[in-house]
GROMACS .gro file of C-alpha atoms in nm:
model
  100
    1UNK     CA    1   0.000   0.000   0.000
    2UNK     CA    2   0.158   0.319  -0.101
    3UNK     CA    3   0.113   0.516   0.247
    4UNK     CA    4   0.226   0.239   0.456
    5UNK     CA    5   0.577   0.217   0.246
    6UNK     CA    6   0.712   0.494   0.482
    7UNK     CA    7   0.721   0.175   0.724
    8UNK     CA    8   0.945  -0.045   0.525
    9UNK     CA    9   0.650  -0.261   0.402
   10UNK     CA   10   0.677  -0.420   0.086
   11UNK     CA   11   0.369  -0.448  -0.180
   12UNK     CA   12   0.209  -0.755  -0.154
   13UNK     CA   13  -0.119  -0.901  -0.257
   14UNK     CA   14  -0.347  -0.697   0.013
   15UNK     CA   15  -0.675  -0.636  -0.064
   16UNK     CA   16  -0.789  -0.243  -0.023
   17UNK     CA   17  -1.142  -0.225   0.047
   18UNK     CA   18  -1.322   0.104  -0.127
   19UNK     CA   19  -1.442   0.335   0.126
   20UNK     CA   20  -1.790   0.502   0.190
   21UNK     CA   21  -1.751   0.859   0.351
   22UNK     CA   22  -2.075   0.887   0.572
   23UNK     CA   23  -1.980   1.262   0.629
   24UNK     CA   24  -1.718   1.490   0.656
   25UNK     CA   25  -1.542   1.417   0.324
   26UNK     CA   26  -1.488   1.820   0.217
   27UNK     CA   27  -1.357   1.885   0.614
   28UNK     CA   28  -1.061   1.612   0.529
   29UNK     CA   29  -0.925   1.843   0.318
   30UNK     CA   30  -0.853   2.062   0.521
   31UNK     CA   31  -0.688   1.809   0.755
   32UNK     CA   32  -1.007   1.712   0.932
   33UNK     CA   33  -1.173   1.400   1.012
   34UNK     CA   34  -1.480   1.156   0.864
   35UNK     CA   35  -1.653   0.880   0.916
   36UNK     CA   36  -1.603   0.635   0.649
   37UNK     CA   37  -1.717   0.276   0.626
   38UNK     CA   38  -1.536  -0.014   0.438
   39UNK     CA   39  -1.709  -0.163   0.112
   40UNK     CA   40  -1.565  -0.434   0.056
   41UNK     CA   41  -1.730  -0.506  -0.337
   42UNK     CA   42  -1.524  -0.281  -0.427
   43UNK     CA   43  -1.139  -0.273  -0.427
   44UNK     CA   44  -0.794  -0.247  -0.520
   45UNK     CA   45  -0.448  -0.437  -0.472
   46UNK     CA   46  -0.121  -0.390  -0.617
   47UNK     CA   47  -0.028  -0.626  -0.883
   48UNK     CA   48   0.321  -0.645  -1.115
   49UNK     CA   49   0.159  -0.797  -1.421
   50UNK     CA   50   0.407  -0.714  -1.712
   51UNK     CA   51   0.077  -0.677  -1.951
   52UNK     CA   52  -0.022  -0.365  -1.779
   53UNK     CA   53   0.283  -0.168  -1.707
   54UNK     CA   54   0.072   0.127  -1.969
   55UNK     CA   55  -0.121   0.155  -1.638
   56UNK     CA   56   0.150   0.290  -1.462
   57UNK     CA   57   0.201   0.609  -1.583
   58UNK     CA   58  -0.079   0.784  -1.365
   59UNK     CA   59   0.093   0.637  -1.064
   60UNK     CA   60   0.406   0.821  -1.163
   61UNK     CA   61   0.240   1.135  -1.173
   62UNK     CA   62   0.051   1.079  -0.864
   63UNK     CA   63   0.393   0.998  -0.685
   64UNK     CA   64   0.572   1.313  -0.816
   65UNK     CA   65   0.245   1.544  -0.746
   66UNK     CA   66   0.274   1.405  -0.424
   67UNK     CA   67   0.648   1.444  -0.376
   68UNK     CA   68   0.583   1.794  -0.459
   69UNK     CA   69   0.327   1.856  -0.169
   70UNK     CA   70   0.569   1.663   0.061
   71UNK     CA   71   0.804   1.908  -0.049
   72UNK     CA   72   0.608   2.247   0.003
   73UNK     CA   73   0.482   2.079   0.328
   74UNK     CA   74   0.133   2.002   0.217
   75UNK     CA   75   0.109   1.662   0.243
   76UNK     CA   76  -0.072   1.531   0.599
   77UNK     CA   77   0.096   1.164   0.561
   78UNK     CA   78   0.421   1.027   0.556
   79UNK     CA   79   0.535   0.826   0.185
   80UNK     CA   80   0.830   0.699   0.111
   81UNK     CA   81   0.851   0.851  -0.290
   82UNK     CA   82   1.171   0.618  -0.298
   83UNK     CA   83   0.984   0.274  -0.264
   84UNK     CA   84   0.706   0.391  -0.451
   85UNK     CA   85   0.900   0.449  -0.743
   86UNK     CA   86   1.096   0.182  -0.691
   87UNK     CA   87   0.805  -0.051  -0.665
   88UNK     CA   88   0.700   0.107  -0.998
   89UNK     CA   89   0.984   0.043  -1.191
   90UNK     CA   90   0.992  -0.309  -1.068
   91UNK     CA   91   0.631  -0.328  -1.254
   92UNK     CA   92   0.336  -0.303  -1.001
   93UNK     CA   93   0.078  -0.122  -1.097
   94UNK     CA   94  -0.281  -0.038  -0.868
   95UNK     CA   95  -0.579  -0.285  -1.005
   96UNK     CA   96  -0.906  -0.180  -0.906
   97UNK     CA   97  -1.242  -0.214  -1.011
   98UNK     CA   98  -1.379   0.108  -0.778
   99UNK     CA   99  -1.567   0.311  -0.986
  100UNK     CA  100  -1.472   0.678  -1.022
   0.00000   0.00000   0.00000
């Protein structure tokens, strides 16, 4: 999981459940808090399929927008931009079937 990489994880097969936010979802942000509620039909998991690796390229984006709000001090969670990066060059890419 990309936010938990700032612990030395490693990407492995876990399932993320989708997430309902009951309320509060304009409040986070700002840095506030929600109540949110697993739905688990819906989710996403890291995979390193070679087939997709096209997939990727929004992931490298969303790491280096992200970098740059780590770097102006913007960003309200740790990430470790070196493992994510790395992970993406070693060919994981997010599946999901969460609809947008």
């Amino acid at each position: 999981m990309i936010f938990k990489l700032y612990k030395k994880t490693t990407i492995n097969n876990t399932v993320i459940p989708a997430k309902v936010l009951l309320f509060g979802e304009y409040i986070t942000l700002i840095g506030g808090t929600a109540v949110a509620r697993p739905l688990p039909t819906f989710a996403a998991h890291w995979t390193n399929t070679p087939a997709n690796t096209g997939a990727q390229q929004p992931l490298y984006d969303l790491c280096h927008y992200l970098q740059n709000l780590a770097n102006k001090r913007e960003l309200l969670v740790k990430c470790n931009f070196e493992a994510f990066e790395d992970a993406l060059k070693n060919g994981y890419w997010l599946s999901s079937n969460i609809p947008l």
